[in-house]
PDB file of C-alpha atoms in Angstrom:
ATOM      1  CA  UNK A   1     138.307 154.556 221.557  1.00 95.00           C
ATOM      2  CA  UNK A   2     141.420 153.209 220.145  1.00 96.00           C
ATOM      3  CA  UNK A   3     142.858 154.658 216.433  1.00 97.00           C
ATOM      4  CA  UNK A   4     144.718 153.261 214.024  1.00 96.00           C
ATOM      5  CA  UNK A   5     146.422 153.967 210.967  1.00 95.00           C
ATOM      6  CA  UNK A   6     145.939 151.896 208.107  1.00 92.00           C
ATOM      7  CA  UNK A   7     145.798 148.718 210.258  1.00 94.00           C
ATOM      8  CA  UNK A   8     143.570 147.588 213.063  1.00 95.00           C
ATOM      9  CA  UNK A   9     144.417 146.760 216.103  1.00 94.00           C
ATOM     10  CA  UNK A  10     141.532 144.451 217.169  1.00 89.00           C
ATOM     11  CA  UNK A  11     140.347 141.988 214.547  1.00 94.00           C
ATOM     12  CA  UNK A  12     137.416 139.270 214.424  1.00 95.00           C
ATOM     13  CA  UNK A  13     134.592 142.117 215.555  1.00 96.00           C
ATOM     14  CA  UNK A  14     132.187 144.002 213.462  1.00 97.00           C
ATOM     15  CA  UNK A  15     133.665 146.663 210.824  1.00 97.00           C
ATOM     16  CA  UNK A  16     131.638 149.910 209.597  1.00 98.00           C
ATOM     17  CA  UNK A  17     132.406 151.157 206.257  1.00 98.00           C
ATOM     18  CA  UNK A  18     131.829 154.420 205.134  1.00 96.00           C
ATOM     19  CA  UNK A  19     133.204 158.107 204.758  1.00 95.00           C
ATOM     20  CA  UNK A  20     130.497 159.493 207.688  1.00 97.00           C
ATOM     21  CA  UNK A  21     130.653 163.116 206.970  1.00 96.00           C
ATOM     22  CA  UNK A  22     128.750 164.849 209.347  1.00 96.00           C
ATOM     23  CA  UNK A  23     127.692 161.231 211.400  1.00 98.00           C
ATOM     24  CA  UNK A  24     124.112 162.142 210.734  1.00 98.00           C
ATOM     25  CA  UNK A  25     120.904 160.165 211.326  1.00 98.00           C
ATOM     26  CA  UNK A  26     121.550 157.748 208.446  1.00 97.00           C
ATOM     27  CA  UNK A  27     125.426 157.067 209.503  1.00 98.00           C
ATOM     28  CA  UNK A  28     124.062 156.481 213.503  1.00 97.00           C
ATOM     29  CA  UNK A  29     121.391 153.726 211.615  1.00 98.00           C
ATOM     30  CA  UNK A  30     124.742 152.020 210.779  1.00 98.00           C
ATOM     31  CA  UNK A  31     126.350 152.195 214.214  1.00 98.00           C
ATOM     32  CA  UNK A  32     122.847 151.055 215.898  1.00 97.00           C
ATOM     33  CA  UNK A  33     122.925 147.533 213.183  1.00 97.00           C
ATOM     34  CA  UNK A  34     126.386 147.023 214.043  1.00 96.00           C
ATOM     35  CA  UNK A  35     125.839 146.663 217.847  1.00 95.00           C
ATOM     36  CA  UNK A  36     123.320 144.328 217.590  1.00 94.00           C
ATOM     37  CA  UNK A  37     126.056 142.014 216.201  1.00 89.00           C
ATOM     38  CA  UNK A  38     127.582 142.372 219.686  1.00 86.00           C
ATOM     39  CA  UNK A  39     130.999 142.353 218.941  1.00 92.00           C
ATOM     40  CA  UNK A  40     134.116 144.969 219.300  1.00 95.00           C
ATOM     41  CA  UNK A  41     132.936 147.719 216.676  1.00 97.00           C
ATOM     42  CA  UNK A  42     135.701 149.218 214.239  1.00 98.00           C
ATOM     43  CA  UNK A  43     135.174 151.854 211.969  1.00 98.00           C
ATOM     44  CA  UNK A  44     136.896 151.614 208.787  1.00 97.00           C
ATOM     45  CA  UNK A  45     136.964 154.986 206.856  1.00 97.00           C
ATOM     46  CA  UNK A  46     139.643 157.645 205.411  1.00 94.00           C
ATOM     47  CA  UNK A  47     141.519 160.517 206.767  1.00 90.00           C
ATOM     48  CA  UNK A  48     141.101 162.913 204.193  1.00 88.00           C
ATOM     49  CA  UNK A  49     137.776 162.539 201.620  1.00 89.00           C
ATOM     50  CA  UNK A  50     138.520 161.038 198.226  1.00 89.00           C
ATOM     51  CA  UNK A  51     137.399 163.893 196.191  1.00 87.00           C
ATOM     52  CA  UNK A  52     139.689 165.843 197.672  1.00 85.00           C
ATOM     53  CA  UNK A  53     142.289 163.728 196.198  1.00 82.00           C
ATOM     54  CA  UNK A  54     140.001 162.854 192.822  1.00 84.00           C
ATOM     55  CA  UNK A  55     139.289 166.592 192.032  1.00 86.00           C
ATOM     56  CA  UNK A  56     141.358 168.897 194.471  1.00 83.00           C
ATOM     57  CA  UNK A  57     140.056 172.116 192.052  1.00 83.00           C
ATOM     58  CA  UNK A  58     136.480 171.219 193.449  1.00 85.00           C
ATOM     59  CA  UNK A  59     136.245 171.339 197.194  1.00 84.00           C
ATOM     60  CA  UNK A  60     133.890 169.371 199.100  1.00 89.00           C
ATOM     61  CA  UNK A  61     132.859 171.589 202.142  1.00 93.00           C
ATOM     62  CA  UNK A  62     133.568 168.758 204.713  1.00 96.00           C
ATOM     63  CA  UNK A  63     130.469 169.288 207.474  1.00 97.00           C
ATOM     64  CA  UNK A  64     132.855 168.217 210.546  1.00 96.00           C
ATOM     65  CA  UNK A  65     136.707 168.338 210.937  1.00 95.00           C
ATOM     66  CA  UNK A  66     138.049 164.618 211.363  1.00 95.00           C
ATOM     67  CA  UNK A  67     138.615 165.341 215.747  1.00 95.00           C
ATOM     68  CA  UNK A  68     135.178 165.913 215.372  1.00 96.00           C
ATOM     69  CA  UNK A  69     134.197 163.303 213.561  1.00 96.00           C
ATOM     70  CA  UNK A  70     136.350 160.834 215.685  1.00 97.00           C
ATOM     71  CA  UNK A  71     134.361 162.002 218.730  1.00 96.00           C
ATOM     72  CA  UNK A  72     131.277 161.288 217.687  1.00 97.00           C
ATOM     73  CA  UNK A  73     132.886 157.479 216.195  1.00 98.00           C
ATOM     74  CA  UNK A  74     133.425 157.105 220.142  1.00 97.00           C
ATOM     75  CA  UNK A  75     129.714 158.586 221.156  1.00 97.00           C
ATOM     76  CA  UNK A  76     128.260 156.031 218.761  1.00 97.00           C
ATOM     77  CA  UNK A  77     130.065 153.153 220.639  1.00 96.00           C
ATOM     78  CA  UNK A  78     132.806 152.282 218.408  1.00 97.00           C
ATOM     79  CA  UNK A  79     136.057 150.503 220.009  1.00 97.00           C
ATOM     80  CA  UNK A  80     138.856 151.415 217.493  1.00 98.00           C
ATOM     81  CA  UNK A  81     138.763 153.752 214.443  1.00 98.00           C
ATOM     82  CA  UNK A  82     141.089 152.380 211.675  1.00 98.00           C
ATOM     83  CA  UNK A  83     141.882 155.509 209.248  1.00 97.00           C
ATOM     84  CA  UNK A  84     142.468 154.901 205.591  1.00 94.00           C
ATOM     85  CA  UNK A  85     145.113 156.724 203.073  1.00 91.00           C
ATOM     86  CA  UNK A  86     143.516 157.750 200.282  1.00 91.00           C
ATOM     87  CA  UNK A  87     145.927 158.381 197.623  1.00 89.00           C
ATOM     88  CA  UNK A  88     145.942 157.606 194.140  1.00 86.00           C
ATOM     89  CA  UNK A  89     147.347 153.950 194.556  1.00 89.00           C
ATOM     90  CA  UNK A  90     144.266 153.266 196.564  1.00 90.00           C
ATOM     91  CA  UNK A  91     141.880 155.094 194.256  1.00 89.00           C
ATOM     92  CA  UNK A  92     143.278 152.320 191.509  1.00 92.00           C
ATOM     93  CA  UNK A  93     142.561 149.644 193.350  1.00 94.00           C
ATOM     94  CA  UNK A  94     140.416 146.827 191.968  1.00 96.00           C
ATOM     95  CA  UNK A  95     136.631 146.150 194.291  1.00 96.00           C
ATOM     96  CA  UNK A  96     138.244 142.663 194.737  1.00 97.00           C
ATOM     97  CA  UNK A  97     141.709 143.474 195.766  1.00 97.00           C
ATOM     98  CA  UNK A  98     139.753 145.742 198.427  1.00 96.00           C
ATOM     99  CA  UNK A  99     137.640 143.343 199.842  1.00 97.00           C
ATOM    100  CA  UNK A 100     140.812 140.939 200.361  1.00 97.00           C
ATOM    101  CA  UNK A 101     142.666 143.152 202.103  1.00 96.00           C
ATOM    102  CA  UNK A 102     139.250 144.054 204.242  1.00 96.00           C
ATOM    103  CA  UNK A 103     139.508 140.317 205.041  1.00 97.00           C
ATOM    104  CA  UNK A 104     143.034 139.649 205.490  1.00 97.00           C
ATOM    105  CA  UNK A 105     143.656 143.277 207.722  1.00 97.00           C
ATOM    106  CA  UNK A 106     140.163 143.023 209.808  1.00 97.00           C
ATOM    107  CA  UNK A 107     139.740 139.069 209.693  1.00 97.00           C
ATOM    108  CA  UNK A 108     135.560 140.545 210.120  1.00 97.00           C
ATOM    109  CA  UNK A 109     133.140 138.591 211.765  1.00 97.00           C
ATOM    110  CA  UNK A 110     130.572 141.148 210.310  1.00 97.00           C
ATOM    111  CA  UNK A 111     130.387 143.844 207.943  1.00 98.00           C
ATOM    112  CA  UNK A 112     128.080 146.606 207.939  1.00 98.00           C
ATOM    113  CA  UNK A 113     127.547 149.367 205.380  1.00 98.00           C
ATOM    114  CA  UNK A 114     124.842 151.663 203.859  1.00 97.00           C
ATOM    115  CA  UNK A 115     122.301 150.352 201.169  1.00 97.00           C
ATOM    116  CA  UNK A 116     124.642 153.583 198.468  1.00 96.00           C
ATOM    117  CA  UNK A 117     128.083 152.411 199.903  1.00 96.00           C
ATOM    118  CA  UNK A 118     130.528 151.765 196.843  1.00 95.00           C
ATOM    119  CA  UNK A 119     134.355 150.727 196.797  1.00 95.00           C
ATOM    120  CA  UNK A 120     137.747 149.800 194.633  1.00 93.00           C
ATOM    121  CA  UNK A 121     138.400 151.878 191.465  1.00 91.00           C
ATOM    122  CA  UNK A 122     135.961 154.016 189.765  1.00 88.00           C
ATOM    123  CA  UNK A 123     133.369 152.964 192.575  1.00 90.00           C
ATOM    124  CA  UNK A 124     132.430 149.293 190.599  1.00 94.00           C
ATOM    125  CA  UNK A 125     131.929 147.751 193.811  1.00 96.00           C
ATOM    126  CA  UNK A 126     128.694 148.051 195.544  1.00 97.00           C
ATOM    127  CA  UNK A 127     126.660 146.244 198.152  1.00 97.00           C
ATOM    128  CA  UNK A 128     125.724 143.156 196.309  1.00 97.00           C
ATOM    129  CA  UNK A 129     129.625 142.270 195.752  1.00 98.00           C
ATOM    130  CA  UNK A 130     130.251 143.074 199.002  1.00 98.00           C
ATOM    131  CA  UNK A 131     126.953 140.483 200.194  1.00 98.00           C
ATOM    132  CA  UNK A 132     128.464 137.857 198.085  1.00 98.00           C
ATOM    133  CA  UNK A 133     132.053 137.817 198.804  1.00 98.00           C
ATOM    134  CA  UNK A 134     131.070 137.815 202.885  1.00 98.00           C
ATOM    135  CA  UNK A 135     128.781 134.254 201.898  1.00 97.00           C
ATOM    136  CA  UNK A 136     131.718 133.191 199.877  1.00 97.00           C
ATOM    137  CA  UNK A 137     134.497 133.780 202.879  1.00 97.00           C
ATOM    138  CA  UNK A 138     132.496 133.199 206.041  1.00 96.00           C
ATOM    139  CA  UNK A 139     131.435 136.205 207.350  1.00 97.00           C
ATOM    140  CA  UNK A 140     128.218 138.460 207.586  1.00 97.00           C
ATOM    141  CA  UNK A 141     127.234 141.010 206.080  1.00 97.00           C
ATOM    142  CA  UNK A 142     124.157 144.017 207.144  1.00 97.00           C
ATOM    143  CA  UNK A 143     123.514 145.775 204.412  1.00 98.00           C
ATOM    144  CA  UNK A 144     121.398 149.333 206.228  1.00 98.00           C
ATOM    145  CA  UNK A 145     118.421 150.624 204.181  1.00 98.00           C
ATOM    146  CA  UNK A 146     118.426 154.804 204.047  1.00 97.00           C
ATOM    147  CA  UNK A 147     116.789 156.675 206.631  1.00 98.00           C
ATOM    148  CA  UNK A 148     114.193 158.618 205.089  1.00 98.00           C
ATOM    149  CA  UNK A 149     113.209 162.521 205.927  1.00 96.00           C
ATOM    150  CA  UNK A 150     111.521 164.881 203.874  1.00 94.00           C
ATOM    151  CA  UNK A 151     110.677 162.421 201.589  1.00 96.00           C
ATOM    152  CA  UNK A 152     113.884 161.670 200.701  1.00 97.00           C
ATOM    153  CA  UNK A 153     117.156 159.795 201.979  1.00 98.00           C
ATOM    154  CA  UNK A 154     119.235 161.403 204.709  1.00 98.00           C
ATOM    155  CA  UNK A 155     123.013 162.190 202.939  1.00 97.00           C
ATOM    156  CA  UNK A 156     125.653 164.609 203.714  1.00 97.00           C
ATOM    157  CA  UNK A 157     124.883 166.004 200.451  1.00 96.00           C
ATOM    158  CA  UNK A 158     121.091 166.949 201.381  1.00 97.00           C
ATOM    159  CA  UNK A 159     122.903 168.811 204.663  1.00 98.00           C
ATOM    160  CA  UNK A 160     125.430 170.597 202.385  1.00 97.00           C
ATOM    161  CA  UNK A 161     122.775 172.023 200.853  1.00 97.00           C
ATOM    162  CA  UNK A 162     120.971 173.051 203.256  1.00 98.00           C
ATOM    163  CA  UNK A 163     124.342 174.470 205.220  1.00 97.00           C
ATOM    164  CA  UNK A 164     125.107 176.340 202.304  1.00 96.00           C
ATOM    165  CA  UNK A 165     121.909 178.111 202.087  1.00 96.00           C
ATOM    166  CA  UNK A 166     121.636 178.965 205.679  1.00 95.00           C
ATOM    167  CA  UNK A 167     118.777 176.651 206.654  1.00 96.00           C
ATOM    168  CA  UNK A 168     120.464 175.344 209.478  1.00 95.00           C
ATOM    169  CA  UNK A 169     117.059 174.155 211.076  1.00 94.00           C
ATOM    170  CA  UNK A 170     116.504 171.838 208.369  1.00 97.00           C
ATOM    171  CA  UNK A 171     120.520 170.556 208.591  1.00 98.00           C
ATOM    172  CA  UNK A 172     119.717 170.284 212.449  1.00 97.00           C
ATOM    173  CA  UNK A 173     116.944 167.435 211.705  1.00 97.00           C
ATOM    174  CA  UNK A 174     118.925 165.652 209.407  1.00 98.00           C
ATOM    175  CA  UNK A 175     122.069 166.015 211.401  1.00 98.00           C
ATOM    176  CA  UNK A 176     120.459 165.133 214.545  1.00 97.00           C
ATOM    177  CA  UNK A 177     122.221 167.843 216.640  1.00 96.00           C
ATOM    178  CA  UNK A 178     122.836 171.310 215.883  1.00 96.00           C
ATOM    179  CA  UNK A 179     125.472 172.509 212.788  1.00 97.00           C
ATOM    180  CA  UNK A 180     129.066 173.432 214.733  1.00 97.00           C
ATOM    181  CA  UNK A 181     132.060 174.901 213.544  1.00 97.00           C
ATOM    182  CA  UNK A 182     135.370 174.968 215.636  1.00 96.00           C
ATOM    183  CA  UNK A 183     138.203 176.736 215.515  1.00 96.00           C
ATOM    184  CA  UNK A 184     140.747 179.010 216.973  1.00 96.00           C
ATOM    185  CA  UNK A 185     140.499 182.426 218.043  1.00 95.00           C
ATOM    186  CA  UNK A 186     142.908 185.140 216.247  1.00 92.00           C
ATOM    187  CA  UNK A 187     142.703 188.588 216.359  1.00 83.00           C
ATOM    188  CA  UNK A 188     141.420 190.350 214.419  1.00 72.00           C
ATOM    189  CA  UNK A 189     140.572 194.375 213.678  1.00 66.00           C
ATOM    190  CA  UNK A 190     139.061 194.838 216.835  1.00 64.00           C
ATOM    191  CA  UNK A 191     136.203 196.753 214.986  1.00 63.00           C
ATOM    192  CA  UNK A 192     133.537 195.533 217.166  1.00 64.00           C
ATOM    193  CA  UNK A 193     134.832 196.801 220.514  1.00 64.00           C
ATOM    194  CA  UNK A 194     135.165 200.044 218.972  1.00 62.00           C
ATOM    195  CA  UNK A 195     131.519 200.349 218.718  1.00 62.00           C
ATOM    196  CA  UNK A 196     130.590 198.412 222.020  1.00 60.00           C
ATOM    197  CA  UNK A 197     130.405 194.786 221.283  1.00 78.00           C
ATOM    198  CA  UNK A 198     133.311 192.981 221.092  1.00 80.00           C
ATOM    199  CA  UNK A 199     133.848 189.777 219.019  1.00 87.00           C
ATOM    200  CA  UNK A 200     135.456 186.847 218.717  1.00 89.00           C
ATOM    201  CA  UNK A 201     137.695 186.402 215.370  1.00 92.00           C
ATOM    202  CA  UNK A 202     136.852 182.524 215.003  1.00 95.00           C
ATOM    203  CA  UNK A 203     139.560 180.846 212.162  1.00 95.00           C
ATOM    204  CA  UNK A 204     137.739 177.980 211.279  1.00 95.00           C
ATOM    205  CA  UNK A 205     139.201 175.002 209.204  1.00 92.00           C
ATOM    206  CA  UNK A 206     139.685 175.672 205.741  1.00 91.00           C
ATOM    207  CA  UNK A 207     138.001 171.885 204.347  1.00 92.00           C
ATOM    208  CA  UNK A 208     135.009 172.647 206.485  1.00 95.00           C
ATOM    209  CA  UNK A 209     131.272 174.192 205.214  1.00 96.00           C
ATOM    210  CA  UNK A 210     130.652 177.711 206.598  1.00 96.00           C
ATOM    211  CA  UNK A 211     127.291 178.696 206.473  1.00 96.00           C
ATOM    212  CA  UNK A 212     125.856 180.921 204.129  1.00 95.00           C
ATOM    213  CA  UNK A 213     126.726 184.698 204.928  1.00 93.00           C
ATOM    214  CA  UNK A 214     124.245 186.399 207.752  1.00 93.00           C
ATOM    215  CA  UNK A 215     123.731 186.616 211.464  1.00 93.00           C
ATOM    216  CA  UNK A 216     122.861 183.457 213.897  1.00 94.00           C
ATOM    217  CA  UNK A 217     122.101 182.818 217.200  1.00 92.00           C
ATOM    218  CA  UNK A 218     123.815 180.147 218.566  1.00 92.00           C
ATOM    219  CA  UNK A 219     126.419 179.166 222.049  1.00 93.00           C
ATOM    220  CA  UNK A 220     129.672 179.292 221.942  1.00 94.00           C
ATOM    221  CA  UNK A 221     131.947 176.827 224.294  1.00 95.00           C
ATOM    222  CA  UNK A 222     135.233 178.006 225.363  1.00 93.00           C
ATOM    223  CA  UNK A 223     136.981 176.534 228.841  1.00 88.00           C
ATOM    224  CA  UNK A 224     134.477 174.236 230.016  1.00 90.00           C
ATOM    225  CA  UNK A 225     131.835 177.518 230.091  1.00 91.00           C
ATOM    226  CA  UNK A 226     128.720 177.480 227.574  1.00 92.00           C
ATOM    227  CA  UNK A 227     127.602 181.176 226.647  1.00 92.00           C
ATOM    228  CA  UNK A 228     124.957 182.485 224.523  1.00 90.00           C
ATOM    229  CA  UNK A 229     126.280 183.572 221.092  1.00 91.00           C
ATOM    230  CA  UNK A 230     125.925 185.838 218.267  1.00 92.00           C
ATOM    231  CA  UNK A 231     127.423 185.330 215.515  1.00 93.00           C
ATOM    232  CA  UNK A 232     127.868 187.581 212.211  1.00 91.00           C
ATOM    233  CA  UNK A 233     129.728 185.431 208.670  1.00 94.00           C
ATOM    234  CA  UNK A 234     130.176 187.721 206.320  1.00 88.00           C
ATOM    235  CA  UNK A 235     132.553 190.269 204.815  1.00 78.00           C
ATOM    236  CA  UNK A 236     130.991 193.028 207.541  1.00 71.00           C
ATOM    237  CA  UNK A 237     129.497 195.075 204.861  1.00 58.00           C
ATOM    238  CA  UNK A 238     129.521 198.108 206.663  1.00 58.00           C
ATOM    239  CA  UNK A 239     133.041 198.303 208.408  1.00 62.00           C
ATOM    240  CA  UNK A 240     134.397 195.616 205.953  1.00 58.00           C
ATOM    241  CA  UNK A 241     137.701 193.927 207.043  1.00 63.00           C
ATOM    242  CA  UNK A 242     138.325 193.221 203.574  1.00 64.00           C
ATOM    243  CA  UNK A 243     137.876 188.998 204.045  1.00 76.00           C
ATOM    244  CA  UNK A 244     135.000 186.714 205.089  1.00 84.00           C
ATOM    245  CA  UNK A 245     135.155 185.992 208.892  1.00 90.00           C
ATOM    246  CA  UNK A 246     133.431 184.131 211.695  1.00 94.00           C
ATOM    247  CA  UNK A 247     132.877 186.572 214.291  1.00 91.00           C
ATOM    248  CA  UNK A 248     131.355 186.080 217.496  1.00 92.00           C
ATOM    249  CA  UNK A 249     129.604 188.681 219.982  1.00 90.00           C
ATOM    250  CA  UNK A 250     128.676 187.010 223.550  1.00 90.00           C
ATOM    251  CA  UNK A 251     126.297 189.598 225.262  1.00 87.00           C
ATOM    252  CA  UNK A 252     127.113 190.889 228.687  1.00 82.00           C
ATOM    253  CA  UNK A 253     130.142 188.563 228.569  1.00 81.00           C
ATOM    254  CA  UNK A 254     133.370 189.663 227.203  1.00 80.00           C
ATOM    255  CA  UNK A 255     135.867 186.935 227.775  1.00 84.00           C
ATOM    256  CA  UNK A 256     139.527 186.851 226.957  1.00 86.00           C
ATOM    257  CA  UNK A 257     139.467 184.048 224.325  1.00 91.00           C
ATOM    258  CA  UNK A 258     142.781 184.944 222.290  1.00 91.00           C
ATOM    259  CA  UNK A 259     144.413 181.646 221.435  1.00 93.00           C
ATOM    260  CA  UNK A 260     141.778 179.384 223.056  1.00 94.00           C
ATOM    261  CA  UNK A 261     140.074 176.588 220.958  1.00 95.00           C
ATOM    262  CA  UNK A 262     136.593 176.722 220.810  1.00 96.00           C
ATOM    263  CA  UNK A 263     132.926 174.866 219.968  1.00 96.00           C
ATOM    264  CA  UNK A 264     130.831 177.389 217.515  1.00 96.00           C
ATOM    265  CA  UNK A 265     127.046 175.801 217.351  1.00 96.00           C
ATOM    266  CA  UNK A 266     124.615 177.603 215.098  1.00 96.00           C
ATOM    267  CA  UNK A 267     120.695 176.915 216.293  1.00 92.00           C
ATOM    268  CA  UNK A 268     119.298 179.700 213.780  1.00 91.00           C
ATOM    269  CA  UNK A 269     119.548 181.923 211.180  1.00 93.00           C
ATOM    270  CA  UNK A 270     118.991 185.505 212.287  1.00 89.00           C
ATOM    271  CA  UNK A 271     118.537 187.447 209.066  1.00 87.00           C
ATOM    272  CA  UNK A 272     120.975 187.745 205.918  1.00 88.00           C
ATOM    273  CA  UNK A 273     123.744 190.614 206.611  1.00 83.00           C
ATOM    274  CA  UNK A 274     122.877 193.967 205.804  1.00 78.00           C
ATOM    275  CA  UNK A 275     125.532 197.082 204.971  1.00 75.00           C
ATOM    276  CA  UNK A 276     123.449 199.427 207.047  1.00 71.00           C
ATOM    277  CA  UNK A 277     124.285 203.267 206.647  1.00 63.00           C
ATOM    278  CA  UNK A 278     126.630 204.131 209.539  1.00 70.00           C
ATOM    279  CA  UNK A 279     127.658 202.453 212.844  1.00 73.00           C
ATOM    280  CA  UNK A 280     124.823 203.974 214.646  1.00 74.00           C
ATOM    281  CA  UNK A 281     122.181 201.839 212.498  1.00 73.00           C
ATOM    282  CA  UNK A 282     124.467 199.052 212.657  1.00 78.00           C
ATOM    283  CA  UNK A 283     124.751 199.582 216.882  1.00 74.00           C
ATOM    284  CA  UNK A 284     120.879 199.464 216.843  1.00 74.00           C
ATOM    285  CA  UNK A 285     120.641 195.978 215.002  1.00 76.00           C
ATOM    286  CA  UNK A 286     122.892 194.359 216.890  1.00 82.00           C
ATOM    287  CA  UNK A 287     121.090 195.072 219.828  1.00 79.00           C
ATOM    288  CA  UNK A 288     117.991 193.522 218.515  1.00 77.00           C
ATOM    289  CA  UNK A 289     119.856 190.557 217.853  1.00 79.00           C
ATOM    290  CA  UNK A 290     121.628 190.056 221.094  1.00 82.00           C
ATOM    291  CA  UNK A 291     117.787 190.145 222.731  1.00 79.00           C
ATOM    292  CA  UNK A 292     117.290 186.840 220.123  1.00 76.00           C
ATOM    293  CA  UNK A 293     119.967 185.235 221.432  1.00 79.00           C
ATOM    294  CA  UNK A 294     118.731 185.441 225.127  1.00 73.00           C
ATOM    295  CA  UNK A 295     115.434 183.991 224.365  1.00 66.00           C
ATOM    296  CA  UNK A 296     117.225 181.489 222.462  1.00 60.00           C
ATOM    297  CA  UNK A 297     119.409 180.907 225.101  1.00 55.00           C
ATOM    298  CA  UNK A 298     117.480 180.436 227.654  1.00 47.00           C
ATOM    299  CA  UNK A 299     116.955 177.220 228.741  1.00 39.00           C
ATOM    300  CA  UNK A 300     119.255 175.771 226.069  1.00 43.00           C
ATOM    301  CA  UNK A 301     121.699 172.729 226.842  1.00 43.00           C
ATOM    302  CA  UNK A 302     124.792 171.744 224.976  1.00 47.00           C
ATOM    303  CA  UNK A 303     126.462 168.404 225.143  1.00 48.00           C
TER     304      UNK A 303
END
């Protein structure tokens, strides 16, 4: 997959518009319409999200960093990615001027978008516009109805949500996949090997969504090798390091991972995190939960 700032490289194909945090069940609907047009496939969507430029006091809690979210534009088929500045010139500019420089810059044969999607200042453009100015100028336009679970529209809202109160089964379903962090491993206090189970200090991106604070099971890939992980987010109530960390315990592995660049993904929450009374308590737990991650484990595939 080919990417592109600000202007395309291939015109005349099939554009997707949209933001596609997370690339969930309701973005992949989009990606499915647009090859049935049969025609290159561009995504058209921003770097950075807008409310980060809108209301930078508020942050978002991105669900995917933008390599990831790139990767998965390329496992949904598209040819080129085109990303988007958004800055405050753009966030002024008028639905029409938008859609004329869509035109001009991608020359579209189609355009697809969600039934919610919204554009130009203020978000006064919506779907309809959009519908009417593709009759007007000669090309289509696929407008995607929502993908319905629980009753209610798949969003990356609904998975924030969920993500943020540690129901990561439920952001799993909507997702389609299991939640993942990535990030870099630092070092860090080097509490956990002093009491027999070494971790992994993972420094995740700031933008991105960490899950509420507790223990989960999950695998961790690091150098083409999957292992089964357990994973504490938290302050460490009972040794505290004195910040929140992602720390990772791999039982009856302990791999030098300093430096290396690695694939958290959470398949379950554990229980919440507990300050237990002294190490040995704390020893004890953690041995329970390393026998949850091999039954979870086992038998699990990553792709």
């Amino acid at each position: 997959m080919r990417i592109s700032w600000e202007q395309p490289h291939t015109t005349g194909g099939t554009i997707v518009l949209g933001m596609f945090d997370g690339v969930h069940i309701g973005h992949r609907a989009l990606f499915e319409e647009a090859a049935r047009a049969g025609r290159p496939l561009t995504v058209c969507t921003f770097a950075r999200h807008p409310m980060e430029v809108l209301r930078p006091d508020r942050p978002v809690g991105m669900l995917m960093t933008l390599m990831q979210k790139l990767r998965a534009f390329n496992d949904n088929g598209a040819d080129e990615t085109v990303l988007m500045r958004f800055d405050a010139r753009f966030a002024g500019m008028e639905p029409a001027d938008f859609l004329d420089r869509l035109r001009r810059d991608f020359a579209p044969a189609c355009v697809v978008a969600g039934y919610n999607y919204t554009f130009g200042h203020m978000g006064r453009g919506d779907t309809e516009m959009l519908r009417r100015y593709g009759e007007e100028h000669g090309f289509g336009v696929r407008i995607v109805p929502p993908v319905i679970s629980g009753g209610e529209p798949v969003s990356s809202t609904r998975i924030r949500e969920f993500v943020r109160a540690g129901s990561i089964a439920e952001a799993a379903e909507l997702l389609g996949r299991p939640y993942e962090l990535t990030g870099t491993v630092v070092k860090g206090k080097g509490i956990g090997r002093t009491i027999g189970f070494p971790t992994a200090n993972i420094q995740t991106a700031p933008s991105v969504l960490k899950p509420a604070r507790g223990v989960y099971t999950g695998t961790l890939l690091a150098d083409g090798k999957v292992y089964g992980a357990l994973t504490n987010i938290g302050l460490q109530p009972t040794v505290p390091s004195g910040a929140e960390t992602v720390e990772t315990h791999i039982p009856g592995y302990s791999p030098d991972l300093y430096g290396k660049n690695v694939r958290l993904i959470l398949t379950a929450k554990l229980r919440d995190e507990i300050r237990f009374e002294n190490t040995e308590q704390l020893r004890q737990q953690i041995r329970k939960d390393c026998e949850a991650v091999r039954n979870v484990h086992s038998g699990h595939t990553v792709t």
